[in-house]
mmCIF file of C-alpha atoms and ligand atoms in Angstrom:
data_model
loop_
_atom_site.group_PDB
_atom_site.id
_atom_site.type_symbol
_atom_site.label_atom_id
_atom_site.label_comp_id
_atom_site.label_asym_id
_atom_site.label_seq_id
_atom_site.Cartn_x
_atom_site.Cartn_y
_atom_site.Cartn_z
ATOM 1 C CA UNK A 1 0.000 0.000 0.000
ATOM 2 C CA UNK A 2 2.385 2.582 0.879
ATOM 3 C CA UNK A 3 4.404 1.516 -2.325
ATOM 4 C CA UNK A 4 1.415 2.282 -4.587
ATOM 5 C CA UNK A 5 0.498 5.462 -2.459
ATOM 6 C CA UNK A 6 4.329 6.443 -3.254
ATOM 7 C CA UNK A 7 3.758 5.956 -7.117
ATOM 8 C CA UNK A 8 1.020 7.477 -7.030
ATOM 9 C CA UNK A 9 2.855 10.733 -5.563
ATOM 10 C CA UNK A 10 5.280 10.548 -7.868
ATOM 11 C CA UNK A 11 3.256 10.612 -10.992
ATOM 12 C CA UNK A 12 1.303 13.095 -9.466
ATOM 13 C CA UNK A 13 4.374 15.365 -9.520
ATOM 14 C CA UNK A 14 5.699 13.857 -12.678
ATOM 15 C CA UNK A 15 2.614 15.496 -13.938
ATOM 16 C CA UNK A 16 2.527 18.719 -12.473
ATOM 17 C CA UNK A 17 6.508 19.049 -13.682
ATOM 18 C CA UNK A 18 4.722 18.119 -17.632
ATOM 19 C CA UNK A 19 2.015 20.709 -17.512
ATOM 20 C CA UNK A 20 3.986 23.529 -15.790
ATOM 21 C CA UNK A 21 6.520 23.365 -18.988
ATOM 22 C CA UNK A 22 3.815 22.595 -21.569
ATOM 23 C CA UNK A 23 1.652 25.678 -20.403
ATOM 24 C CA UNK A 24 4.479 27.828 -20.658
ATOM 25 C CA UNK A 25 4.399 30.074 -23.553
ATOM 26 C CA UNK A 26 7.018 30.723 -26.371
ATOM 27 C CA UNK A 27 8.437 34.304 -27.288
ATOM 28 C CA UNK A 28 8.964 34.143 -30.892
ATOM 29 C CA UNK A 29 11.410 36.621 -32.230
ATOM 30 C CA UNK A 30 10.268 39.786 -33.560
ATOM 31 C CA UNK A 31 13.869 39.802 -35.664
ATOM 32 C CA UNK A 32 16.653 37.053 -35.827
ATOM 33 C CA UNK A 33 18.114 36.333 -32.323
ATOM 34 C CA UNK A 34 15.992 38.112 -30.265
ATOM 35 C CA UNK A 35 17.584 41.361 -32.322
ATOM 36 C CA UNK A 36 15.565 45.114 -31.887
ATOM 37 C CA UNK A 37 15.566 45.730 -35.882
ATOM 38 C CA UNK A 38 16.602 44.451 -39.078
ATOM 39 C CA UNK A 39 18.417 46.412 -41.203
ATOM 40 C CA UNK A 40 19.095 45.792 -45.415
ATOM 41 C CA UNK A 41 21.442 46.806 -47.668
ATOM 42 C CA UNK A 42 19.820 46.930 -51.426
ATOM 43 C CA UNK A 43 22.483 47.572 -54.261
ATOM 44 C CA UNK A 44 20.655 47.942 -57.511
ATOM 45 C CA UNK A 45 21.736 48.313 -61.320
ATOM 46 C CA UNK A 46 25.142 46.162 -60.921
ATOM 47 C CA UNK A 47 27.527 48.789 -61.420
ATOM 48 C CA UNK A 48 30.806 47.553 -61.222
ATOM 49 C CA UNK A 49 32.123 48.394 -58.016
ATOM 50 C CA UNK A 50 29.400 46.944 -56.545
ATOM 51 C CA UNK A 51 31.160 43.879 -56.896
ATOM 52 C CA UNK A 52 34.839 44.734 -56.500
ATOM 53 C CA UNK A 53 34.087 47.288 -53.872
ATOM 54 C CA UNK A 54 30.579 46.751 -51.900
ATOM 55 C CA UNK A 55 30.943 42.934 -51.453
ATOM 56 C CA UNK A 56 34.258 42.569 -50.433
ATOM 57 C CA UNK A 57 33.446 45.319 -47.811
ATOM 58 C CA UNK A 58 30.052 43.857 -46.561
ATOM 59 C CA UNK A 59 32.371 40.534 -46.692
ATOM 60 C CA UNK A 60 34.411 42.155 -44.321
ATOM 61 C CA UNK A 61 31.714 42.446 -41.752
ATOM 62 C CA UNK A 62 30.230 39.121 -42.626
ATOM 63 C CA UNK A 63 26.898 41.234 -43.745
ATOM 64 C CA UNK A 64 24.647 39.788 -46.152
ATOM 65 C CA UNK A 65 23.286 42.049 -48.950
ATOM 66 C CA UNK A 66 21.163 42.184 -51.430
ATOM 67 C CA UNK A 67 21.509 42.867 -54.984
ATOM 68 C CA UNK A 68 18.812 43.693 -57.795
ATOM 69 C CA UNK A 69 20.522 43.441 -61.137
ATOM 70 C CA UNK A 70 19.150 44.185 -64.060
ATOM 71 C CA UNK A 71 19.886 41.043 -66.503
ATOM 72 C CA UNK A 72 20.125 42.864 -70.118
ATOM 73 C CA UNK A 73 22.821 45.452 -68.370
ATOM 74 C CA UNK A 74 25.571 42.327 -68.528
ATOM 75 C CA UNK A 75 25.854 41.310 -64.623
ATOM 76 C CA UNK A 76 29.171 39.816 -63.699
ATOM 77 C CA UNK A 77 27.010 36.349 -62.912
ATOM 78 C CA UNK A 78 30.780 34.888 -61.894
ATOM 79 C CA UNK A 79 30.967 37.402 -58.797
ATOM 80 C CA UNK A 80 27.633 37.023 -58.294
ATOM 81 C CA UNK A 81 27.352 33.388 -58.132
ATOM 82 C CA UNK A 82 30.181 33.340 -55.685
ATOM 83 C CA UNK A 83 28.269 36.218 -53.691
ATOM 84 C CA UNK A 84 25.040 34.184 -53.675
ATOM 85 C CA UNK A 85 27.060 31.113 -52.525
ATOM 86 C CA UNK A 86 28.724 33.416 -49.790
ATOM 87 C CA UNK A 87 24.851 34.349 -48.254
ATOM 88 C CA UNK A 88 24.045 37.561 -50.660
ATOM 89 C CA UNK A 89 20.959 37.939 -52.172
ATOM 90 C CA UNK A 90 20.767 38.169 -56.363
ATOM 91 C CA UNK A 91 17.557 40.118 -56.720
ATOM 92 C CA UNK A 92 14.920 40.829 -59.593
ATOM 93 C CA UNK A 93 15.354 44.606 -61.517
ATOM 94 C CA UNK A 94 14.003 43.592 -64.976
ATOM 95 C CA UNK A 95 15.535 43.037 -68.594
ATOM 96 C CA UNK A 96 15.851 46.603 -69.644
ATOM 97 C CA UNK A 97 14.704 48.732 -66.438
ATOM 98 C CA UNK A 98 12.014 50.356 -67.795
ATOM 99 C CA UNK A 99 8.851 52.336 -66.647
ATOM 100 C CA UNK A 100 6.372 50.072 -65.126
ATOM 101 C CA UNK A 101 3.567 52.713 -65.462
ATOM 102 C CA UNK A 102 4.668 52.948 -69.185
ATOM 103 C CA UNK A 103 4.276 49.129 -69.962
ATOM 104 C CA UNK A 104 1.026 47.386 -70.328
ATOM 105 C CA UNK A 105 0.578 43.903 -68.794
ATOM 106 C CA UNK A 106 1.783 41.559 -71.124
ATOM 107 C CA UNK A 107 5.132 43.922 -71.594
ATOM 108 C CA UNK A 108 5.644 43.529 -67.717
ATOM 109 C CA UNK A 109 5.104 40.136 -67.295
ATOM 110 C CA UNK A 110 7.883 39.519 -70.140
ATOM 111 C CA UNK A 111 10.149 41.876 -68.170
ATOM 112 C CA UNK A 112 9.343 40.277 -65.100
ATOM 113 C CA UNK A 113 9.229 36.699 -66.041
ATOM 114 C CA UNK A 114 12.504 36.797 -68.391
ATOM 115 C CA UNK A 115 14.804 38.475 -65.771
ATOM 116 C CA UNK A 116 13.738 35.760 -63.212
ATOM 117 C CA UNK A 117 14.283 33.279 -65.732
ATOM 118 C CA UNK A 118 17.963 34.390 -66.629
ATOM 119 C CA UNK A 119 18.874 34.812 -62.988
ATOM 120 C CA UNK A 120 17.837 31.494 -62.262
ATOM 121 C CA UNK A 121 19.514 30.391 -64.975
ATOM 122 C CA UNK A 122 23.226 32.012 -63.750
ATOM 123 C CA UNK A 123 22.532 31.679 -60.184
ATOM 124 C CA UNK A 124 22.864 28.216 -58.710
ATOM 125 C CA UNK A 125 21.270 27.372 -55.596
ATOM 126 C CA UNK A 126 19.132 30.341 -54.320
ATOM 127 C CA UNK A 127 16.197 30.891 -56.540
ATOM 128 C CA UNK A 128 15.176 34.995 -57.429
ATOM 129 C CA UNK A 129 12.025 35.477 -55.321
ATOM 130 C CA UNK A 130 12.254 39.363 -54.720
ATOM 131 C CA UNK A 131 11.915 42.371 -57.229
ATOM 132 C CA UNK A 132 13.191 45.684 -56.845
ATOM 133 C CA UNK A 133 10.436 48.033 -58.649
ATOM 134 C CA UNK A 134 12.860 50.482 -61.467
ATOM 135 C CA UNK A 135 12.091 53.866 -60.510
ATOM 136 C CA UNK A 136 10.296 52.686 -57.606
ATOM 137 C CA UNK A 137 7.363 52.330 -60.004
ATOM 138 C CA UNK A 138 5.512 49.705 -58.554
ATOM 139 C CA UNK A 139 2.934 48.460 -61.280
ATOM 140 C CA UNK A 140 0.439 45.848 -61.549
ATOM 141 C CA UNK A 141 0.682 44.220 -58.039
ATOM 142 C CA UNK A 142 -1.417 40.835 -59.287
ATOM 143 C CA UNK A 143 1.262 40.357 -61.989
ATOM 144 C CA UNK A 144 4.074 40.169 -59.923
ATOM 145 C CA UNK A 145 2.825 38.755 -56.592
ATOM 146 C CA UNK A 146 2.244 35.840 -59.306
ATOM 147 C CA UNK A 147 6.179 35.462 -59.681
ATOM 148 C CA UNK A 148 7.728 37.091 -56.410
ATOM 149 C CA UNK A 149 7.416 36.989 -52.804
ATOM 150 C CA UNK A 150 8.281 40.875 -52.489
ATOM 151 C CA UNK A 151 8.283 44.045 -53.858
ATOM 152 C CA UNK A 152 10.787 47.018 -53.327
ATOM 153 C CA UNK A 153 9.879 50.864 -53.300
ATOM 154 C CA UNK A 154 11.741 53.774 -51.978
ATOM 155 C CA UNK A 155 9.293 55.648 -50.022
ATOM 156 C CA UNK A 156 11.946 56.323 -47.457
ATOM 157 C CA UNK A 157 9.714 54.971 -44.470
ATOM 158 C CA UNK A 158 10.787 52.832 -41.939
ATOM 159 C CA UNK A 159 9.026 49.295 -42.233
ATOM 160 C CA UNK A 160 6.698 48.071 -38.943
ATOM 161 C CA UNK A 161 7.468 44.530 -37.920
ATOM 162 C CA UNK A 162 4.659 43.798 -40.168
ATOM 163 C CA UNK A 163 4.660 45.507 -43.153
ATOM 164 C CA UNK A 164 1.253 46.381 -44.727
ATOM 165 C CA UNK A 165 2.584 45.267 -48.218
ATOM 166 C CA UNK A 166 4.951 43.239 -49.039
ATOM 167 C CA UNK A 167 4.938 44.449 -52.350
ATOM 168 C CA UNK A 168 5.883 48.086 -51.385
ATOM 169 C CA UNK A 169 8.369 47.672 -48.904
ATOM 170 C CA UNK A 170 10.365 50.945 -49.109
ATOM 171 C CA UNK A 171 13.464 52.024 -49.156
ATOM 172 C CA UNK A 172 15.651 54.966 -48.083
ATOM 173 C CA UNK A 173 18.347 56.458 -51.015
ATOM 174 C CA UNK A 174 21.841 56.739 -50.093
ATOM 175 C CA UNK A 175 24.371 58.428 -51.778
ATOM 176 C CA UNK A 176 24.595 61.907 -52.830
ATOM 177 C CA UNK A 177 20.541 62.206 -53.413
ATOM 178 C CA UNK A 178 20.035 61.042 -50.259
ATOM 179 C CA UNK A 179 21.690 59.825 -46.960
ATOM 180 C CA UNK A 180 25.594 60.675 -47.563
ATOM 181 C CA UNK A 181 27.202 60.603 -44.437
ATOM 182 C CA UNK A 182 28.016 58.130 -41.686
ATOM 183 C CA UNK A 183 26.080 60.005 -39.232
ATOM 184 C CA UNK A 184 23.083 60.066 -41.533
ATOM 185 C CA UNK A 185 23.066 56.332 -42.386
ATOM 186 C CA UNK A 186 23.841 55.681 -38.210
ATOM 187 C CA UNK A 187 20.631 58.157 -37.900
ATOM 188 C CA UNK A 188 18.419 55.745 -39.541
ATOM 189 C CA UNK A 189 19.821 52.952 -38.118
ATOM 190 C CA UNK A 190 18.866 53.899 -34.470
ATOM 191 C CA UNK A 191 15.516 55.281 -35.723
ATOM 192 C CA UNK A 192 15.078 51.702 -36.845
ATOM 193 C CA UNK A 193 15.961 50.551 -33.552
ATOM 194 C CA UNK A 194 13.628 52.820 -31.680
ATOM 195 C CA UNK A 195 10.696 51.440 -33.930
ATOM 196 C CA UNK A 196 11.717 47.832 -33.611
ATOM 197 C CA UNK A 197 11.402 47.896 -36.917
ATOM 198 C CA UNK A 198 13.118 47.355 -40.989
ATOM 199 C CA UNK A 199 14.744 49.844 -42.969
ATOM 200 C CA UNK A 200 16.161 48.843 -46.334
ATOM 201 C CA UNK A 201 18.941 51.098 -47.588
ATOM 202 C CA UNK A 202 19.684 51.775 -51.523
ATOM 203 C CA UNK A 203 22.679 52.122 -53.004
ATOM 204 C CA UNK A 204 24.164 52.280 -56.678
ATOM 205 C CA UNK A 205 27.258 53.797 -57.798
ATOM 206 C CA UNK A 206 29.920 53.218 -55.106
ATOM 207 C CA UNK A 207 32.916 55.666 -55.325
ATOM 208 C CA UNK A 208 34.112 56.550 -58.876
ATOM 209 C CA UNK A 209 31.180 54.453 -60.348
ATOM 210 C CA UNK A 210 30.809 56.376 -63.750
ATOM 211 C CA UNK A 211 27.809 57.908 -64.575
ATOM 212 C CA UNK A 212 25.394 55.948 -61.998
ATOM 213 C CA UNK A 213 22.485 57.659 -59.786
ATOM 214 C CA UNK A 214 23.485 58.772 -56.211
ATOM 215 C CA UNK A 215 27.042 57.344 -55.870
ATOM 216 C CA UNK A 216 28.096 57.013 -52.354
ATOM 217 C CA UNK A 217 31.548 56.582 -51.114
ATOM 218 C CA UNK A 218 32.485 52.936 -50.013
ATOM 219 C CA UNK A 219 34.677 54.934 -46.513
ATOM 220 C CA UNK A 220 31.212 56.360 -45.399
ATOM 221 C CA UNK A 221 29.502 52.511 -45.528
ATOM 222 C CA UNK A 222 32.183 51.418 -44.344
ATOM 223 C CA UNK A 223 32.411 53.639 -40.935
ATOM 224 C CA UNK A 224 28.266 53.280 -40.901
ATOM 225 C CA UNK A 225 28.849 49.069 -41.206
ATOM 226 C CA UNK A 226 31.654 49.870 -38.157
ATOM 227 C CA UNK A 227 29.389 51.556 -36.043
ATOM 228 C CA UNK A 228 26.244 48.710 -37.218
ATOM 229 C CA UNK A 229 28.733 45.978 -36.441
ATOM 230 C CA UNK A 230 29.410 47.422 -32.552
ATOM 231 C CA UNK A 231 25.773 47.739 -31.718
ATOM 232 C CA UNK A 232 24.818 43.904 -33.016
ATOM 233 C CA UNK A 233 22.538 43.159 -30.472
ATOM 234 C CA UNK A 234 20.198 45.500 -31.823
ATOM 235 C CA UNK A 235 20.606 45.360 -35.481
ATOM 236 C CA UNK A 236 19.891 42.333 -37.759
ATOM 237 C CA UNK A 237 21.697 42.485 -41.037
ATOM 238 C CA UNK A 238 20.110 40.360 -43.600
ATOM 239 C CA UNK A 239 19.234 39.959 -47.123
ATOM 240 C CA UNK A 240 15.903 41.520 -48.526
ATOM 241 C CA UNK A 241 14.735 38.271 -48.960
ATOM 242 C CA UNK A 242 15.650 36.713 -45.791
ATOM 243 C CA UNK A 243 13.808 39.679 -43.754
ATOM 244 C CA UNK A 244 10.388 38.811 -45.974
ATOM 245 C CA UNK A 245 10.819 35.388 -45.470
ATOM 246 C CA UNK A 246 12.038 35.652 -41.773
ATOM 247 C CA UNK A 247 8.543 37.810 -41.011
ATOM 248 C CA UNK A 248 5.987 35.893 -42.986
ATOM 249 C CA UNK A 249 7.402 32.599 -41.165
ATOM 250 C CA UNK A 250 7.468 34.317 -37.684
ATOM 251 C CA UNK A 251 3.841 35.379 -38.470
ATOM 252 C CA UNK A 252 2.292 31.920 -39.941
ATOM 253 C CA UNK A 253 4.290 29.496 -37.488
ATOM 254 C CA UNK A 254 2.714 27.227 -34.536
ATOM 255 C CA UNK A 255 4.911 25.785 -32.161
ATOM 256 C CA UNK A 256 3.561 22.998 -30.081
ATOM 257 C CA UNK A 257 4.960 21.152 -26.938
ATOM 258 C CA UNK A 258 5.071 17.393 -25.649
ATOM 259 C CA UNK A 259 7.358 16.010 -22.576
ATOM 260 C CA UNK A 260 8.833 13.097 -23.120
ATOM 261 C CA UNK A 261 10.793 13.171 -19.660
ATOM 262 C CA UNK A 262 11.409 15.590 -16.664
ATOM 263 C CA UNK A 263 14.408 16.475 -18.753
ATOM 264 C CA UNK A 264 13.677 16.810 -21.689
ATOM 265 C CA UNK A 265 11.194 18.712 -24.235
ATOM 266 C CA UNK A 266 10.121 17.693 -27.721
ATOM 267 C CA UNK A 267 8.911 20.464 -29.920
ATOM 268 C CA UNK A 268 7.082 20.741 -33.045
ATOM 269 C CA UNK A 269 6.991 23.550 -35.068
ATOM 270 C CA UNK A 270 4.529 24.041 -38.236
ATOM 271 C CA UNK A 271 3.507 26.363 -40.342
ATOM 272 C CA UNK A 272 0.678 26.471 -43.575
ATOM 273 C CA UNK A 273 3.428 28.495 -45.648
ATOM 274 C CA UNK A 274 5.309 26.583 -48.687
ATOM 275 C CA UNK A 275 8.880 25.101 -46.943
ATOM 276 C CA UNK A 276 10.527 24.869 -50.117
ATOM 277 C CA UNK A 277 10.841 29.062 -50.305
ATOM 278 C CA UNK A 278 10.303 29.867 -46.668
ATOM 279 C CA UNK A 279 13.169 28.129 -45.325
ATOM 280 C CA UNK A 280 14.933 30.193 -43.580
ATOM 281 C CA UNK A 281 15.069 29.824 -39.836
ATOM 282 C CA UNK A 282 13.578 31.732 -37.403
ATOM 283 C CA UNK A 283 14.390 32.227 -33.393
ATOM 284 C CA UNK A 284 12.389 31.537 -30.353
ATOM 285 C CA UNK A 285 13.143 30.891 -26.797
ATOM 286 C CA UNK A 286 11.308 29.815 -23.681
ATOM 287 C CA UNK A 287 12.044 29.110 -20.007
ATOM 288 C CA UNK A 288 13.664 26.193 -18.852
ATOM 289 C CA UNK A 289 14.156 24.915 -15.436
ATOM 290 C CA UNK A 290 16.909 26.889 -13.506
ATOM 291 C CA UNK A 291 18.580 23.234 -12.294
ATOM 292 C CA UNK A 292 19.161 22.223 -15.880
ATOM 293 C CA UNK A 293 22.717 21.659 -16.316
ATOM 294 C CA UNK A 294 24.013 20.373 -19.728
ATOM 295 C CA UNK A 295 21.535 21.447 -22.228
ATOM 296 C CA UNK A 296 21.392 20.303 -25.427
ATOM 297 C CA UNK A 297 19.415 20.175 -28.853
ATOM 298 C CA UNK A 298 18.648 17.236 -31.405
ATOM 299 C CA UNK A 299 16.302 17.101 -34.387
ATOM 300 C CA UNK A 300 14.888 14.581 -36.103
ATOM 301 C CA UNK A 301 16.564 16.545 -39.250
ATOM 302 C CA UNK A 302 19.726 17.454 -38.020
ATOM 303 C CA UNK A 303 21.732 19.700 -35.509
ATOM 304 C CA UNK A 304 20.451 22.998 -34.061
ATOM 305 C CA UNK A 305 21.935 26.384 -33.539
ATOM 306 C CA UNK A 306 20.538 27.401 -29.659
ATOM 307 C CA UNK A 307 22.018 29.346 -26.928
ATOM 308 C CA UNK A 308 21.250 29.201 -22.857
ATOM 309 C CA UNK A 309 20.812 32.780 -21.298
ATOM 310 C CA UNK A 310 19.452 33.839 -17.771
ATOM 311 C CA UNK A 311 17.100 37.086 -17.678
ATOM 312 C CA UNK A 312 15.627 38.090 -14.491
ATOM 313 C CA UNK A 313 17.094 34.540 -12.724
ATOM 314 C CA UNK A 314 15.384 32.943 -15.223
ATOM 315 C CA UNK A 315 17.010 30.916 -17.781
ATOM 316 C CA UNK A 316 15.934 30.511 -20.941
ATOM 317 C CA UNK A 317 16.880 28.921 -24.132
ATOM 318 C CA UNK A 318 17.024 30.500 -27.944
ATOM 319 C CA UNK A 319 16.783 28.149 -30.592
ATOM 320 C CA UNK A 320 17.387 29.110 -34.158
ATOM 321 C CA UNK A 321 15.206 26.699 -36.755
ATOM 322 C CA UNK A 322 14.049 26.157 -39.742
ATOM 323 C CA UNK A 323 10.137 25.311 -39.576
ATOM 324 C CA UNK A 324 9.319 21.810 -40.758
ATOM 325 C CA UNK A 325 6.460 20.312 -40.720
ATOM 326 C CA UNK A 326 7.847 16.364 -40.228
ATOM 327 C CA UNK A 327 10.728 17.575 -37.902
ATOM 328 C CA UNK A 328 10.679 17.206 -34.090
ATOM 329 C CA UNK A 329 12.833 19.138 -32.336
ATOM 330 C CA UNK A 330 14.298 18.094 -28.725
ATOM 331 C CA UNK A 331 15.629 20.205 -26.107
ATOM 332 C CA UNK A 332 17.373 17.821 -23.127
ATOM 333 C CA UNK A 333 18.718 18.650 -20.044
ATOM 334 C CA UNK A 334 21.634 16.114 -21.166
ATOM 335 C CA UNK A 335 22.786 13.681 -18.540
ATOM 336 C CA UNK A 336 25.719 12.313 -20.456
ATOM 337 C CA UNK A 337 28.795 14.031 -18.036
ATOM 338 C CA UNK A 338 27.189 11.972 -14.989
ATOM 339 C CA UNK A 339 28.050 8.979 -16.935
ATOM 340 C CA UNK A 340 24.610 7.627 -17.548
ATOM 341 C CA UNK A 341 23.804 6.304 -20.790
ATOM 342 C CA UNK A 342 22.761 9.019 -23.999
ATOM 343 C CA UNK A 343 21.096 9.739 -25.238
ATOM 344 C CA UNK A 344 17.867 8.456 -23.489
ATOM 345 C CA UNK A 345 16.268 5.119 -24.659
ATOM 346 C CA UNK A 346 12.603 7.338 -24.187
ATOM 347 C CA UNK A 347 14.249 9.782 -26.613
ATOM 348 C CA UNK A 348 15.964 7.433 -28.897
ATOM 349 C CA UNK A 349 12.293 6.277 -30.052
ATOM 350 C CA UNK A 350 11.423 9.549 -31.538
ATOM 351 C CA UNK A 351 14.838 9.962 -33.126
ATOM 352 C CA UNK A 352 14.027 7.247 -35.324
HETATM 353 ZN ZN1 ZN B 1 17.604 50.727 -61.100
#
């Protein structure tokens, strides 16, 4: 009797420990890693120091840009192949850049449809999913929400967390028609910060670019991508892309939770959105017990990025995923340093 009232007890806590970690909610990040904005840099009309200046220099900060080439102005699809391999974005900006007010609708789906086609074409790996509008023109929205995911103005606003319209995202002009000075470009940078929110930057010429719109010199980015890279906890550099992608997912996914153990969590994230183009990962943390020593992270699909942090005596882990529908995710208070056999046999089941 007092053996069964025992077990009793102890499943009675068992469960209590269960439901006080599955009622817990998640924070999903508003911006990569928990970040307070997100910040792009847009390079359009492949000028040539684009890529033997502006690469090599966002290279030097590990920053990810993106660029909108226009495919009938010969792009250096070499450079920009080994860009896209190196994280860049290789962005939409038509055949022959024209007016999209001035075309009618068969005229910009040919413009649309061809330049896609011929970037895809050159560019191995990353498909082209976002369009930068010439002359911020936007045109007929139907027609190109048909072939893209986004759409790029340059209504020099800064962009909510949400954006109303993801096919007039806007953009602020750099450069000597715009922001021109370190200061300037830090300006909007902390603006963005203070909105929690996405600017895009546009650039084209960079220094003695000849005969390009609003050339900017490559030593003001440069001190602006200095003072970017020593605040990086609250700016998220990323691709165009990666931002749309990164917000639609963060909007559209459902995690759920299931214990397998007292030390361990299994996870499930899913969302309705297509995973072949939204596959970028996004980052969201919860609490985990204080007394949870050696944590660790498996997936059914392969190794995850996380990190273990303590706010307000509270710890709490950050995972960084990708959201797959037929992945489980498993976050374990591992046990291995005490010498007892890992990982789990009650976890090993759902590994397989
Ligand atoms: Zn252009």
């Amino acid at each position: 009797m007092k053996l069964k009232i025992f077990t009793f007890l102890s499943i009675c806590i068992l469960y209590l420990n269960i439901s006080m970690y599955a009622n817990q909610n998640y924070e999903i990040a508003t911006w990569f890693d928990f970040k307070q904005s997100a910040l792009t840099y847009t390079y359009d009309d492949n000028t040539p120091n684009q890529v033997n200046v502006a690469i090599p220099l966002m290279d030097e900060f590990n920053f990810k840009g993106t660029f909108y080439v226009v495919t009938g102005w010969s792009p250096n699809w070499t450079a920009f192949q080994q860009a896209s391999n190196n994280g860049h974005e290789i962005g939409g900006h038509t055949v022959s850049h024209p007016h999209f007010n001035e075309l009618s609708d068969d005229e910009l789906t040919t413009e649309i449809v061809n330049s896609q086609t011929i970037i895809n074409e050159n560019i191995q790996g990353e498909s082209c999913v976002t369009i930068a509008y010439p002359f911020c023109e936007t045109g007929n929205i139907d027609i190109i929400s048909a072939h893209y995911i986004a759409g790029r103005v340059c209504d020099a606003r800064i962009e909510p967390a949400t954006p109303n319209n993801f096919y007039e995202i806007s953009s602020i002009v750099c450069g000597t028609e715009g922001l021109n000075t370190p200061q300037a470009l830090n300006n909007k940078a902390n603006e963005t910060k203070e909105a929690n929110g996405w600017n895009v930057f546009l650039m084209h010429g960079i220094d003695n670019d000849q005969g390009t719109y609003s050339p900017i010199a490559s030593s003001t980015l440069k001190e602006h991508f200095e003072y970017v890279a020593q605040n990086d906890k609250d700016y998220w550099v990323a691709p165009f892309r990666d931002v749309v992608k990164y917000i639609k997912l963060r909007n559209d996914v459902t995690i759920e939770e299931d214990s397998v153990s007292q030390d361990s969590l299994m996870i499930m994230l899913s969302t309705t959105l297509d995973s072949e183009i939204y596959d970028t990962e996004i980052s969201f943390r919860r609490a985990i017990p204080n007394e949870w020593k050696f944590i660790n992270v498996y997936s059914k699909s392969g190794n995850k990025t996380f990190h273990v942090s303590t706010i307000d005596n509270q710890k709490y882990i950050t995972i960084h995923s990708n959201v797959d529908n037929n992945d489980t995710i498993f976050v374990v208070n591992d046990i291995v340093t005490s010498g007892a056999t890992y990982p789990p046999s009650v976890l090993l089941q759902h590994l397989m």
